[in-house]
CSV table of C-alpha atoms in Angstrom, one decimal:
chain,number,residue,atom,x,y,z
S,1,UNK,CA,27.2,-6.0,23.6
S,2,UNK,CA,27.4,-3.7,20.3
S,3,UNK,CA,25.4,-4.9,16.9
S,4,UNK,CA,28.1,-4.9,14.5
S,5,UNK,CA,26.7,-7.9,12.5
S,6,UNK,CA,23.1,-7.7,11.1
S,7,UNK,CA,21.6,-10.4,8.6
S,8,UNK,CA,18.2,-9.4,7.3
S,9,UNK,CA,16.3,-13.0,6.5
S,10,UNK,CA,14.4,-13.6,3.0
S,11,UNK,CA,14.1,-10.6,0.1
S,12,UNK,CA,11.6,-9.1,-2.0
S,13,UNK,CA,10.7,-5.7,-1.9
S,14,UNK,CA,9.8,-5.9,2.2
S,15,UNK,CA,13.8,-6.7,2.5
S,16,UNK,CA,15.4,-5.0,0.3
S,17,UNK,CA,13.7,-2.0,1.7
S,18,UNK,CA,15.0,-3.0,3.9
S,19,UNK,CA,18.8,-3.2,3.0
S,20,UNK,CA,18.3,0.2,2.0
S,21,UNK,CA,17.1,1.7,4.7
S,22,UNK,CA,18.8,0.1,7.1
S,23,UNK,CA,21.9,0.2,4.6
S,24,UNK,CA,22.0,3.9,4.2
S,25,UNK,CA,20.9,4.3,7.7
S,26,UNK,CA,24.0,2.6,9.3
S,27,UNK,CA,26.4,3.8,6.2
S,28,UNK,CA,29.4,6.0,8.8
S,29,UNK,CA,28.4,3.1,11.5
S,30,UNK,CA,31.8,1.4,12.1
S,31,UNK,CA,33.0,-1.8,11.7
S,32,UNK,CA,28.7,-2.8,10.5
S,33,UNK,CA,27.9,-5.2,8.1
S,34,UNK,CA,25.2,-6.2,6.4
S,35,UNK,CA,23.7,-9.6,4.8
S,36,UNK,CA,20.4,-9.6,3.4
S,37,UNK,CA,19.8,-14.2,3.1
S,38,UNK,CA,18.0,-14.8,0.1
S,39,UNK,CA,16.1,-18.2,-1.0
S,40,UNK,CA,17.3,-19.4,-4.8
S,41,UNK,CA,14.2,-21.4,-4.7
S,42,UNK,CA,11.7,-19.4,-3.3
S,43,UNK,CA,9.9,-16.5,-5.3
S,44,UNK,CA,8.6,-13.9,-4.2
S,45,UNK,CA,4.9,-13.7,-3.5
S,46,UNK,CA,5.3,-10.0,-6.0
S,47,UNK,CA,0.8,-9.4,-4.7
S,48,UNK,CA,2.4,-5.7,-4.1
S,49,UNK,CA,2.2,-3.6,-7.4
S,50,UNK,CA,1.0,-0.4,-6.1
S,51,UNK,CA,2.4,2.4,-3.8
S,52,UNK,CA,1.6,5.9,-1.9
S,53,UNK,CA,2.8,8.7,-2.5
S,54,UNK,CA,5.3,7.7,0.0
S,55,UNK,CA,7.5,6.2,-1.8
S,56,UNK,CA,9.0,8.7,-4.1
S,57,UNK,CA,10.3,9.8,-1.3
S,58,UNK,CA,11.8,6.6,-0.2
S,59,UNK,CA,14.0,5.8,-3.4
S,60,UNK,CA,14.2,9.4,-3.9
S,61,UNK,CA,15.9,9.8,-0.9
S,62,UNK,CA,17.9,5.8,-1.6
S,63,UNK,CA,19.3,8.4,-4.7
S,64,UNK,CA,17.3,6.4,-7.7
S,65,UNK,CA,16.5,7.8,-10.9
S,66,UNK,CA,13.1,8.1,-11.5
S,67,UNK,CA,14.1,7.1,-14.3
S,68,UNK,CA,15.8,4.4,-13.6
S,69,UNK,CA,13.3,3.0,-12.0
S,70,UNK,CA,10.5,3.6,-14.8
S,71,UNK,CA,12.4,2.1,-17.4
S,72,UNK,CA,13.7,-1.1,-16.0
S,73,UNK,CA,11.0,-1.6,-13.5
S,74,UNK,CA,7.9,-1.8,-15.4
S,75,UNK,CA,6.2,1.6,-13.7
S,76,UNK,CA,3.2,3.4,-13.9
S,77,UNK,CA,1.7,6.6,-12.7
S,78,UNK,CA,-1.3,5.8,-9.6
S,79,UNK,CA,-2.7,8.8,-9.0
S,80,UNK,CA,-5.7,7.3,-7.4
S,81,UNK,CA,-7.4,4.4,-6.9
S,82,UNK,CA,-10.9,4.0,-9.0
S,83,UNK,CA,-13.5,1.7,-6.6
S,84,UNK,CA,-15.8,0.8,-8.3
S,85,UNK,CA,-19.4,-1.2,-8.3
S,86,UNK,CA,-18.8,-0.4,-3.8
S,87,UNK,CA,-22.2,1.4,-3.6
S,88,UNK,CA,-26.2,-0.5,-4.1
S,89,UNK,CA,-26.6,-0.6,-8.2
S,90,UNK,CA,-30.3,0.1,-7.6
S,91,UNK,CA,-29.3,3.4,-5.5
S,92,UNK,CA,-26.4,4.3,-7.7
S,93,UNK,CA,-26.6,2.9,-10.8
S,94,UNK,CA,-24.9,-0.1,-12.8
S,95,UNK,CA,-21.2,0.7,-12.7
S,96,UNK,CA,-20.8,3.3,-10.5
S,97,UNK,CA,-17.5,4.6,-9.1
S,98,UNK,CA,-15.8,7.4,-7.0
S,99,UNK,CA,-11.7,8.2,-6.5
S,100,UNK,CA,-9.6,8.4,-3.8
S,101,UNK,CA,-7.4,10.2,-4.8
S,102,UNK,CA,-3.2,10.9,-4.3
S,103,UNK,CA,-3.9,15.1,-4.5
S,104,UNK,CA,-3.9,16.8,-1.2
S,105,UNK,CA,-7.9,18.1,-1.2
S,106,UNK,CA,-9.0,21.1,-1.2
S,107,UNK,CA,-6.5,23.1,-4.0
S,108,UNK,CA,-7.4,27.5,-3.2
S,109,UNK,CA,-7.3,26.5,1.0
S,110,UNK,CA,-10.8,26.5,2.4
S,111,UNK,CA,-12.3,23.1,3.7
S,112,UNK,CA,-15.1,22.5,0.8
S,113,UNK,CA,-16.3,19.4,2.3
S,114,UNK,CA,-19.2,21.6,4.2
S,115,UNK,CA,-20.4,23.1,0.7
S,116,UNK,CA,-20.1,20.2,-0.7
S,117,UNK,CA,-22.6,18.1,2.0
S,118,UNK,CA,-25.1,21.0,1.9
S,119,UNK,CA,-25.8,20.5,-2.3
S,120,UNK,CA,-27.4,17.3,-3.8
S,121,UNK,CA,-24.0,16.3,-4.6
S,122,UNK,CA,-25.3,15.2,-7.8
S,123,UNK,CA,-21.5,16.1,-8.7
S,124,UNK,CA,-18.5,13.9,-7.3
S,125,UNK,CA,-17.1,15.1,-4.1
S,126,UNK,CA,-13.4,14.0,-5.3
S,127,UNK,CA,-14.7,17.0,-8.6
S,128,UNK,CA,-15.4,19.6,-6.0
S,129,UNK,CA,-12.2,19.1,-3.9
S,130,UNK,CA,-9.5,18.1,-7.2
S,131,UNK,CA,-8.8,18.6,-10.1
S,132,UNK,CA,-6.9,15.6,-10.1
S,133,UNK,CA,-10.3,12.9,-10.5
S,134,UNK,CA,-10.5,15.0,-14.2
S,135,UNK,CA,-7.7,14.1,-15.1
S,136,UNK,CA,-7.8,11.1,-14.0
S,137,UNK,CA,-11.5,10.0,-15.6
S,138,UNK,CA,-9.4,11.2,-19.2
S,139,UNK,CA,-6.2,8.8,-18.7
S,140,UNK,CA,-3.3,11.9,-19.1
S,141,UNK,CA,-0.3,11.2,-17.1
S,142,UNK,CA,0.0,12.8,-13.7
S,143,UNK,CA,3.3,15.2,-15.2
S,144,UNK,CA,4.8,16.4,-18.4
S,145,UNK,CA,7.7,15.1,-19.8
S,146,UNK,CA,9.8,17.5,-19.5
S,147,UNK,CA,9.0,17.6,-15.8
S,148,UNK,CA,12.3,16.4,-13.5
S,149,UNK,CA,12.1,13.9,-11.8
S,150,UNK,CA,10.1,13.4,-8.7
S,151,UNK,CA,7.9,16.0,-9.4
S,152,UNK,CA,3.9,16.4,-10.9
S,153,UNK,CA,2.0,18.6,-11.7
S,154,UNK,CA,-0.5,16.3,-9.6
S,155,UNK,CA,0.6,13.6,-6.9
S,156,UNK,CA,1.4,10.2,-7.8
S,157,UNK,CA,2.7,7.1,-7.1
S,158,UNK,CA,3.5,3.3,-8.9
S,159,UNK,CA,2.0,0.6,-10.9
S,160,UNK,CA,5.2,-1.8,-10.5
S,161,UNK,CA,6.9,-5.4,-11.5
S,162,UNK,CA,7.1,-6.3,-8.0
S,163,UNK,CA,10.4,-8.7,-8.9
S,164,UNK,CA,12.3,-5.9,-11.0
S,165,UNK,CA,11.7,-3.6,-8.4
S,166,UNK,CA,13.7,-5.7,-5.8
S,167,UNK,CA,16.2,-6.3,-7.9
S,168,UNK,CA,16.9,-2.8,-9.1
S,169,UNK,CA,16.2,-2.4,-4.5
S,170,UNK,CA,19.4,-4.6,-4.3
S,171,UNK,CA,22.0,-3.7,-7.2
S,172,UNK,CA,20.9,-0.2,-5.5
S,173,UNK,CA,21.9,-1.5,-1.5
S,174,UNK,CA,24.8,-3.3,-2.8
S,175,UNK,CA,26.3,-0.3,-4.4
S,176,UNK,CA,25.8,2.9,-2.3
S,177,UNK,CA,25.8,0.9,0.7
S,178,UNK,CA,28.1,-2.1,0.8
S,179,UNK,CA,25.3,-5.4,1.9
S,180,UNK,CA,26.0,-8.2,1.2
S,181,UNK,CA,24.0,-10.0,-0.5
S,182,UNK,CA,24.5,-15.1,-0.2
S,183,UNK,CA,21.8,-16.8,-1.7
S,184,UNK,CA,21.3,-19.2,0.6
S,185,UNK,CA,18.0,-21.0,2.1
S,186,UNK,CA,17.9,-20.6,5.8
S,187,UNK,CA,16.9,-24.3,7.1
S,188,UNK,CA,17.8,-23.5,10.8
S,189,UNK,CA,17.6,-20.7,13.9
S,190,UNK,CA,19.7,-22.0,16.9
S,191,UNK,CA,18.4,-19.7,20.2
S,192,UNK,CA,20.2,-18.4,22.8
S,193,UNK,CA,18.9,-19.6,26.5
S,194,UNK,CA,17.7,-16.0,26.8
S,195,UNK,CA,15.4,-17.2,24.0
S,196,UNK,CA,17.1,-14.6,21.8
S,197,UNK,CA,17.8,-16.5,17.5
S,198,UNK,CA,22.0,-17.4,18.4
S,199,UNK,CA,22.4,-17.8,15.3
S,200,UNK,CA,21.2,-19.2,11.4
S,201,UNK,CA,22.0,-22.5,9.7
S,202,UNK,CA,22.1,-21.9,6.1
S,203,UNK,CA,21.9,-24.8,3.5
S,204,UNK,CA,25.1,-23.4,1.8
S,205,UNK,CA,28.7,-25.3,2.9
S,206,UNK,CA,30.7,-21.6,1.6
S,207,UNK,CA,29.0,-19.8,4.7
S,208,UNK,CA,29.2,-21.7,7.8
S,209,UNK,CA,31.2,-19.4,9.2
S,210,UNK,CA,29.3,-16.3,9.4
S,211,UNK,CA,25.9,-17.8,10.8
S,212,UNK,CA,26.3,-16.3,13.8
S,213,UNK,CA,24.8,-12.5,13.8
S,214,UNK,CA,23.7,-9.4,16.6
S,215,UNK,CA,20.2,-8.7,15.2
S,216,UNK,CA,18.1,-10.3,12.0
S,217,UNK,CA,15.3,-8.9,11.0
S,218,UNK,CA,12.1,-11.3,9.1
S,219,UNK,CA,11.3,-10.6,5.8
S,220,UNK,CA,10.0,-14.5,4.7
S,221,UNK,CA,7.1,-13.7,4.4
S,222,UNK,CA,3.8,-15.4,5.2
S,223,UNK,CA,6.2,-18.2,6.7
S,224,UNK,CA,7.6,-15.3,9.2
S,225,UNK,CA,9.8,-17.9,9.8
S,226,UNK,CA,12.3,-16.0,12.6
S,227,UNK,CA,9.3,-14.6,14.5
S,228,UNK,CA,6.2,-17.4,14.2
S,229,UNK,CA,8.0,-20.6,13.2
S,230,UNK,CA,11.8,-19.9,15.6
S,231,UNK,CA,10.2,-17.4,18.0
S,232,UNK,CA,7.2,-18.1,19.1
S,233,UNK,CA,6.0,-15.1,18.7
S,234,UNK,CA,1.9,-14.7,18.6
S,235,UNK,CA,0.0,-14.4,15.5
S,236,UNK,CA,-3.6,-11.8,16.0
S,237,UNK,CA,-6.1,-12.7,14.5
S,238,UNK,CA,-8.7,-10.4,13.2
S,239,UNK,CA,-10.7,-12.4,10.5
S,240,UNK,CA,-13.6,-10.9,12.6
S,241,UNK,CA,-12.9,-7.7,11.6
S,242,UNK,CA,-11.9,-8.5,7.9
S,243,UNK,CA,-13.5,-11.3,5.9
S,244,UNK,CA,-11.6,-11.1,2.9
S,245,UNK,CA,-9.3,-14.6,3.0
S,246,UNK,CA,-8.3,-16.1,-0.6
S,247,UNK,CA,-6.9,-13.6,-4.0
S,248,UNK,CA,-6.6,-15.7,-7.3
S,249,UNK,CA,-4.2,-13.6,-9.2
S,250,UNK,CA,-2.8,-13.6,-13.3
S,251,UNK,CA,-1.6,-11.6,-15.4
S,252,UNK,CA,-2.4,-10.7,-18.7
S,253,UNK,CA,-0.5,-9.6,-21.7
S,254,UNK,CA,-1.7,-6.6,-23.8
S,255,UNK,CA,-1.6,-4.4,-26.6
S,256,UNK,CA,1.2,-2.0,-26.4
S,257,UNK,CA,-1.5,-0.2,-28.0
S,258,UNK,CA,-3.9,0.0,-24.7
S,259,UNK,CA,-4.4,3.3,-23.0
S,260,UNK,CA,-3.1,2.6,-19.6
S,261,UNK,CA,-5.0,3.9,-16.7
S,262,UNK,CA,-2.7,6.1,-14.4
S,263,UNK,CA,-4.8,4.8,-11.1
S,264,UNK,CA,-5.9,1.2,-9.7
S,265,UNK,CA,-9.3,-0.2,-10.6
S,266,UNK,CA,-11.4,-2.5,-7.4
S,267,UNK,CA,-14.7,-3.0,-8.1
S,268,UNK,CA,-16.8,-4.7,-5.8
S,269,UNK,CA,-18.4,-7.6,-6.4
S,270,UNK,CA,-20.5,-10.1,-4.6
S,271,UNK,CA,-18.1,-11.4,-1.2
S,272,UNK,CA,-15.5,-9.0,-2.5
S,273,UNK,CA,-13.4,-6.9,-4.8
S,274,UNK,CA,-11.0,-6.9,-7.7
S,275,UNK,CA,-7.8,-4.8,-8.2
S,276,UNK,CA,-7.2,-4.2,-11.8
S,277,UNK,CA,-3.3,-2.8,-12.0
S,278,UNK,CA,-2.3,-1.4,-15.9
S,279,UNK,CA,2.0,-2.1,-16.4
S,280,UNK,CA,2.7,-0.7,-19.9
S,281,UNK,CA,2.8,-4.3,-20.9
S,282,UNK,CA,0.2,-6.2,-19.2
S,283,UNK,CA,-3.0,-6.0,-16.4
S,284,UNK,CA,-2.6,-7.7,-12.8
S,285,UNK,CA,-5.6,-8.7,-11.7
S,286,UNK,CA,-6.2,-10.7,-8.8
S,287,UNK,CA,-10.1,-11.4,-8.2
S,288,UNK,CA,-9.8,-11.2,-4.3
S,289,UNK,CA,-12.6,-13.0,-1.9
S,290,UNK,CA,-14.3,-14.4,1.2
S,291,UNK,CA,-14.3,-18.5,1.1
S,292,UNK,CA,-16.7,-17.9,3.7
S,293,UNK,CA,-19.1,-16.4,1.4
S,294,UNK,CA,-17.6,-18.2,-2.8
S,295,UNK,CA,-15.9,-21.0,-3.2
S,296,UNK,CA,-13.4,-21.1,-5.0
S,297,UNK,CA,-14.7,-22.7,-8.4
S,298,UNK,CA,-17.6,-19.9,-8.5
S,299,UNK,CA,-14.3,-17.0,-7.9
S,300,UNK,CA,-12.9,-18.3,-11.0
S,301,UNK,CA,-16.2,-18.6,-13.3
S,302,UNK,CA,-16.5,-14.8,-12.1
S,303,UNK,CA,-12.8,-13.9,-12.4
S,304,UNK,CA,-12.8,-15.4,-16.1
S,305,UNK,CA,-16.9,-13.5,-17.0
S,306,UNK,CA,-14.8,-10.1,-15.9
S,307,UNK,CA,-11.3,-10.5,-18.0
S,308,UNK,CA,-13.7,-12.2,-21.0
S,309,UNK,CA,-10.8,-14.5,-21.0
S,310,UNK,CA,-10.5,-18.8,-20.5
S,311,UNK,CA,-9.4,-18.9,-17.2
S,312,UNK,CA,-6.8,-22.6,-18.6
S,313,UNK,CA,-5.1,-19.8,-21.8
S,314,UNK,CA,-3.9,-18.1,-18.6
S,315,UNK,CA,-1.0,-18.9,-16.0
S,316,UNK,CA,-3.0,-17.7,-12.5
S,317,UNK,CA,-2.4,-19.0,-8.6
S,318,UNK,CA,-5.0,-19.2,-5.6
S,319,UNK,CA,-3.3,-17.3,-2.4
S,320,UNK,CA,-4.7,-17.6,1.2
S,321,UNK,CA,-4.4,-14.4,2.6
S,322,UNK,CA,-4.3,-14.3,7.3
S,323,UNK,CA,-5.6,-11.6,7.5
S,324,UNK,CA,-4.1,-9.5,11.0
S,325,UNK,CA,-1.0,-9.0,13.0
S,326,UNK,CA,1.8,-10.5,15.0
S,327,UNK,CA,1.4,-9.2,18.9
S,328,UNK,CA,4.8,-8.2,18.4
S,329,UNK,CA,7.1,-6.8,15.5
S,330,UNK,CA,10.6,-6.8,17.6
S,331,UNK,CA,11.2,-9.2,20.2
S,332,UNK,CA,14.4,-10.3,21.5
S,333,UNK,CA,17.3,-10.0,19.9
S,334,UNK,CA,14.9,-9.8,15.8
S,335,UNK,CA,12.6,-7.6,14.2
S,336,UNK,CA,9.7,-8.1,11.8
S,337,UNK,CA,8.8,-5.9,8.4
S,338,UNK,CA,7.0,-7.0,5.1
S,339,UNK,CA,4.0,-10.6,5.8
S,340,UNK,CA,6.3,-11.3,7.9
S,341,UNK,CA,4.8,-9.1,10.6
S,342,UNK,CA,1.0,-9.1,9.2
S,343,UNK,CA,-0.9,-9.1,5.8
S,344,UNK,CA,-4.1,-7.3,5.7
S,345,UNK,CA,-6.2,-6.8,1.1
S,346,UNK,CA,-4.1,-4.8,-0.6
S,347,UNK,CA,-7.2,-2.6,-0.8
S,348,UNK,CA,-5.4,1.1,-0.4
S,349,UNK,CA,-1.0,-0.5,-1.9
S,350,UNK,CA,-1.0,-2.0,2.2
S,351,UNK,CA,2.1,-4.1,1.9
S,352,UNK,CA,4.4,-1.9,0.7
S,353,UNK,CA,3.9,0.7,1.9
S,354,UNK,CA,4.1,-1.3,5.1
S,355,UNK,CA,7.1,-2.9,4.5
S,356,UNK,CA,8.7,0.4,3.6
S,357,UNK,CA,6.8,2.2,6.6
S,358,UNK,CA,8.9,0.1,9.1
S,359,UNK,CA,11.9,0.1,7.4
S,360,UNK,CA,12.1,3.9,8.6
S,361,UNK,CA,11.0,3.8,11.8
S,362,UNK,CA,13.3,0.8,11.9
S,363,UNK,CA,16.3,2.3,10.8
S,364,UNK,CA,15.6,6.2,12.4
S,365,UNK,CA,15.8,3.7,16.4
S,366,UNK,CA,18.4,1.4,15.0
S,367,UNK,CA,19.5,-0.1,18.3
S,368,UNK,CA,24.1,0.5,19.5
S,369,UNK,CA,24.1,-1.8,21.2
S,370,UNK,CA,21.8,-5.0,23.2
S,371,UNK,CA,21.6,-2.6,26.6
S,372,UNK,CA,19.1,-0.6,23.7
S,373,UNK,CA,16.9,-3.5,23.0
S,374,UNK,CA,14.6,-3.5,25.7
S,375,UNK,CA,13.1,0.1,25.4
S,376,UNK,CA,13.1,-0.1,21.5
S,377,UNK,CA,11.7,-2.6,21.4
S,378,UNK,CA,9.1,-1.9,23.3
S,379,UNK,CA,8.2,1.9,21.7
S,380,UNK,CA,9.1,0.1,18.5
S,381,UNK,CA,6.3,-2.2,19.6
S,382,UNK,CA,3.3,0.1,20.6
S,383,UNK,CA,3.9,2.6,17.2
S,384,UNK,CA,3.4,-0.5,15.0
S,385,UNK,CA,0.1,-2.1,15.8
S,386,UNK,CA,-1.1,1.6,16.5
S,387,UNK,CA,-0.1,2.4,12.8
S,388,UNK,CA,-1.9,-1.5,11.9
S,389,UNK,CA,-5.3,-0.9,13.6
S,390,UNK,CA,-5.9,1.9,11.7
S,391,UNK,CA,-5.1,0.4,8.4
S,392,UNK,CA,-7.3,-2.2,9.9
S,393,UNK,CA,-10.3,0.9,11.2
S,394,UNK,CA,-9.1,2.3,7.6
S,395,UNK,CA,-9.3,-0.9,5.1
S,396,UNK,CA,-13.0,-1.6,7.4
S,397,UNK,CA,-14.5,1.8,6.4
S,398,UNK,CA,-14.7,0.8,2.6
S,399,UNK,CA,-17.1,-2.0,3.2
S,400,UNK,CA,-19.0,-0.4,6.9
S,401,UNK,CA,-20.3,2.3,5.1
S,402,UNK,CA,-21.7,0.7,1.8
S,403,UNK,CA,-25.2,0.9,1.1
S,404,UNK,CA,-25.2,-2.4,-0.9
S,405,UNK,CA,-27.3,-5.1,0.6
S,406,UNK,CA,-27.6,-7.5,-2.1
S,407,UNK,CA,-25.4,-10.3,-0.3
S,408,UNK,CA,-24.7,-12.2,3.0
S,409,UNK,CA,-20.6,-11.2,3.0
S,410,UNK,CA,-22.0,-6.5,2.8
S,411,UNK,CA,-24.2,-8.0,5.5
S,412,UNK,CA,-22.1,-9.3,7.7
S,413,UNK,CA,-19.5,-6.4,7.0
S,414,UNK,CA,-22.2,-3.9,8.7
S,415,UNK,CA,-22.3,-5.5,12.0
S,416,UNK,CA,-21.7,-3.6,14.9
S,417,UNK,CA,-18.7,-6.6,16.0
S,418,UNK,CA,-16.6,-6.6,12.9
S,419,UNK,CA,-16.6,-2.6,13.6
S,420,UNK,CA,-13.5,-1.7,16.1
S,421,UNK,CA,-15.0,1.3,18.9
S,422,UNK,CA,-12.2,4.1,17.4
S,423,UNK,CA,-13.8,3.5,14.2
S,424,UNK,CA,-17.2,3.6,15.8
S,425,UNK,CA,-17.0,6.6,17.9
S,426,UNK,CA,-15.2,8.6,14.4
S,427,UNK,CA,-18.1,7.6,12.5
S,428,UNK,CA,-20.5,8.4,14.5
S,429,UNK,CA,-18.9,12.6,15.5
S,430,UNK,CA,-18.8,12.6,11.7
S,431,UNK,CA,-22.8,12.2,11.5
S,432,UNK,CA,-22.5,15.2,12.3
S,433,UNK,CA,-19.5,16.7,11.3
S,434,UNK,CA,-17.1,16.2,8.0
S,435,UNK,CA,-13.5,14.9,9.1
S,436,UNK,CA,-10.9,16.8,10.4
S,437,UNK,CA,-6.9,17.1,10.5
S,438,UNK,CA,-7.7,17.1,14.1
S,439,UNK,CA,-9.4,14.2,14.5
S,440,UNK,CA,-5.9,12.5,13.4
S,441,UNK,CA,-3.3,13.2,16.8
S,442,UNK,CA,-1.0,10.6,15.3
S,443,UNK,CA,2.1,10.2,13.1
S,444,UNK,CA,1.0,6.9,13.4
S,445,UNK,CA,-2.1,7.5,10.7
S,446,UNK,CA,-0.4,6.5,8.0
S,447,UNK,CA,-4.8,6.8,6.3
S,448,UNK,CA,-4.5,10.4,6.8
S,449,UNK,CA,-8.0,12.9,6.9
S,450,UNK,CA,-7.6,13.6,3.1
S,451,UNK,CA,-7.9,9.8,2.5
S,452,UNK,CA,-10.9,9.7,5.0
S,453,UNK,CA,-12.7,12.0,2.8
S,454,UNK,CA,-12.1,10.8,-0.1
S,455,UNK,CA,-13.2,7.6,0.8
S,456,UNK,CA,-16.4,8.7,3.0
S,457,UNK,CA,-17.3,10.8,0.7
S,458,UNK,CA,-17.2,9.2,-2.6
S,459,UNK,CA,-19.2,6.7,-1.5
S,460,UNK,CA,-22.4,9.5,0.2
S,461,UNK,CA,-22.1,9.5,3.6
S,462,UNK,CA,-24.2,10.8,5.6
S,463,UNK,CA,-22.9,14.3,8.0
S,464,UNK,CA,-25.2,16.3,8.9
S,465,UNK,CA,-24.4,20.1,8.5
S,466,UNK,CA,-25.4,23.2,10.2
S,467,UNK,CA,-27.0,26.2,8.1
S,468,UNK,CA,-23.4,28.4,6.4
S,469,UNK,CA,-22.9,31.0,7.0
S,470,UNK,CA,-23.3,32.9,3.6
S,471,UNK,CA,-19.5,34.7,3.5
S,472,UNK,CA,-18.8,30.8,3.4
S,473,UNK,CA,-21.3,29.6,0.5
S,474,UNK,CA,-20.0,32.6,-2.2
S,475,UNK,CA,-16.3,31.7,-1.1
S,476,UNK,CA,-17.0,28.0,-1.6
S,477,UNK,CA,-18.8,27.9,-4.4
S,478,UNK,CA,-16.0,29.8,-5.7
S,479,UNK,CA,-13.8,27.5,-5.3
S,480,UNK,CA,-15.8,24.4,-6.6
S,481,UNK,CA,-15.5,26.5,-9.6
S,482,UNK,CA,-12.4,27.7,-9.9
S,483,UNK,CA,-11.1,23.6,-9.1
S,484,UNK,CA,-13.5,23.3,-12.0
S,485,UNK,CA,-12.3,25.0,-14.8
S,486,UNK,CA,-7.9,24.4,-13.6
S,487,UNK,CA,-9.5,21.3,-14.7
S,488,UNK,CA,-10.3,22.1,-17.6
S,489,UNK,CA,-7.2,23.8,-18.6
S,490,UNK,CA,-5.5,21.4,-17.2
S,491,UNK,CA,-6.7,18.0,-19.4
S,492,UNK,CA,-5.8,20.5,-22.3
S,493,UNK,CA,-2.3,20.2,-21.2
S,494,UNK,CA,-1.0,17.2,-20.1
S,495,UNK,CA,-0.1,14.2,-22.1
S,496,UNK,CA,-2.0,10.5,-22.9
S,497,UNK,CA,-0.4,8.3,-19.8
S,498,UNK,CA,0.8,5.9,-22.6
S,499,UNK,CA,2.8,8.2,-24.2
S,500,UNK,CA,4.2,9.7,-22.0
S,501,UNK,CA,5.4,6.7,-20.9
S,502,UNK,CA,6.9,6.1,-24.0
S,503,UNK,CA,8.3,9.1,-23.9
S,504,UNK,CA,10.5,8.5,-20.3
S,505,UNK,CA,11.6,5.0,-21.8
S,506,UNK,CA,12.3,6.8,-24.9
S,507,UNK,CA,14.1,9.8,-23.7
S,508,UNK,CA,14.1,9.6,-19.4
S,509,UNK,CA,13.1,12.5,-17.8
S,510,UNK,CA,14.6,15.6,-16.8
S,511,UNK,CA,16.9,14.9,-14.2
S,512,UNK,CA,15.9,17.2,-10.3
């Protein structure tokens, strides 16, 4: 049977990313239709308001103008995640912090990690490895108003309004890639004898004749309506590795003159952490915690203290987090993408990243006919499972190498039974050798050597090093001085972040 009619169940960022990726890939395929069915009654979760740099290439490939994106989606630029108080305050000071930068480290080519490890480490690793940290700390943007779209002096991602982003993606998918958008609630699923999906029952009368499709993509969010509720695909719980299970989220209006950090702030507390994302007119803040170590009442108290505001004056909601992923992401004639396939806490902007990555993988390997399901699904499931496991390792890294011992939450995060064998082996290796690109051998490691370097050495991980050659040390010292010199020059050249955003909203950027 040829695949002609495809349904995406659920909208939001994940659904519309799938619609654009698939719509573009299948645009030239004859007699193939793509329909996105979105409930008019269920609001999107809207947790994912941060992206990584990969989103630039995605939007560019969709033919979306970066100017339109910034102007229509309340966008600010993101150059880093600033981790505050992830280390012991007694050893490293109150409000200790490090940057997980987006620029690839070592702009002059030589690996400076051994050099930094040989110093007294008073200069942060990020400032030896890159000039971007200085730009972030100075409150500057990653480009000037004359820089063409999707290009920058530094590497950047975005902060955005998730609801408006989904609307922009929807418009693009429908207008450019002929995606059909239907507003209806999916109330039931009819299965074939072989266990695959035959059709969807919708609550809209005018859709009754068109509820049968050949292939289905589940973007229904946490409910995982197709995969878990109807196809009975098992969920693999990972709460033994990642202990967070709840977030209290709030939006805080800001003054139009306030500085806008060009980074996400992630501030650790005794039972989790707080995200703080600045858009032009508001901050999105989430108090993330483990209910095993802190009750919701205390969490709200601490969030109010962090904001220096009365929570009763601000609309807020609590979101339970079921940490883990599906046993299979592709089963029969259905694939799950987005929150329906799994969830980990949004510490490294993984929600949008994984949805984008998985949608792209599906679009690149989409079946022509049913006979291809078996081998394509095996390949897809193997790749995406590996991807999820490595994402969980990377999130766990932030906790298990911390020297915080001020609560049971931090102590329990160091227990060996909560750390995968893969991560244990890497950490053992990195006690003697600094991370190298060769430590990451799969294309499905969406966090690579540069990400681990910034986190490991931002958190002062101990790597013993052999004696460095005189030539290496001399060259590395010169490189570090050049990085600092270039950082100082850029601090005097780049505009303030809010100034840049205001100019883009007023004048736009240069087209490529």
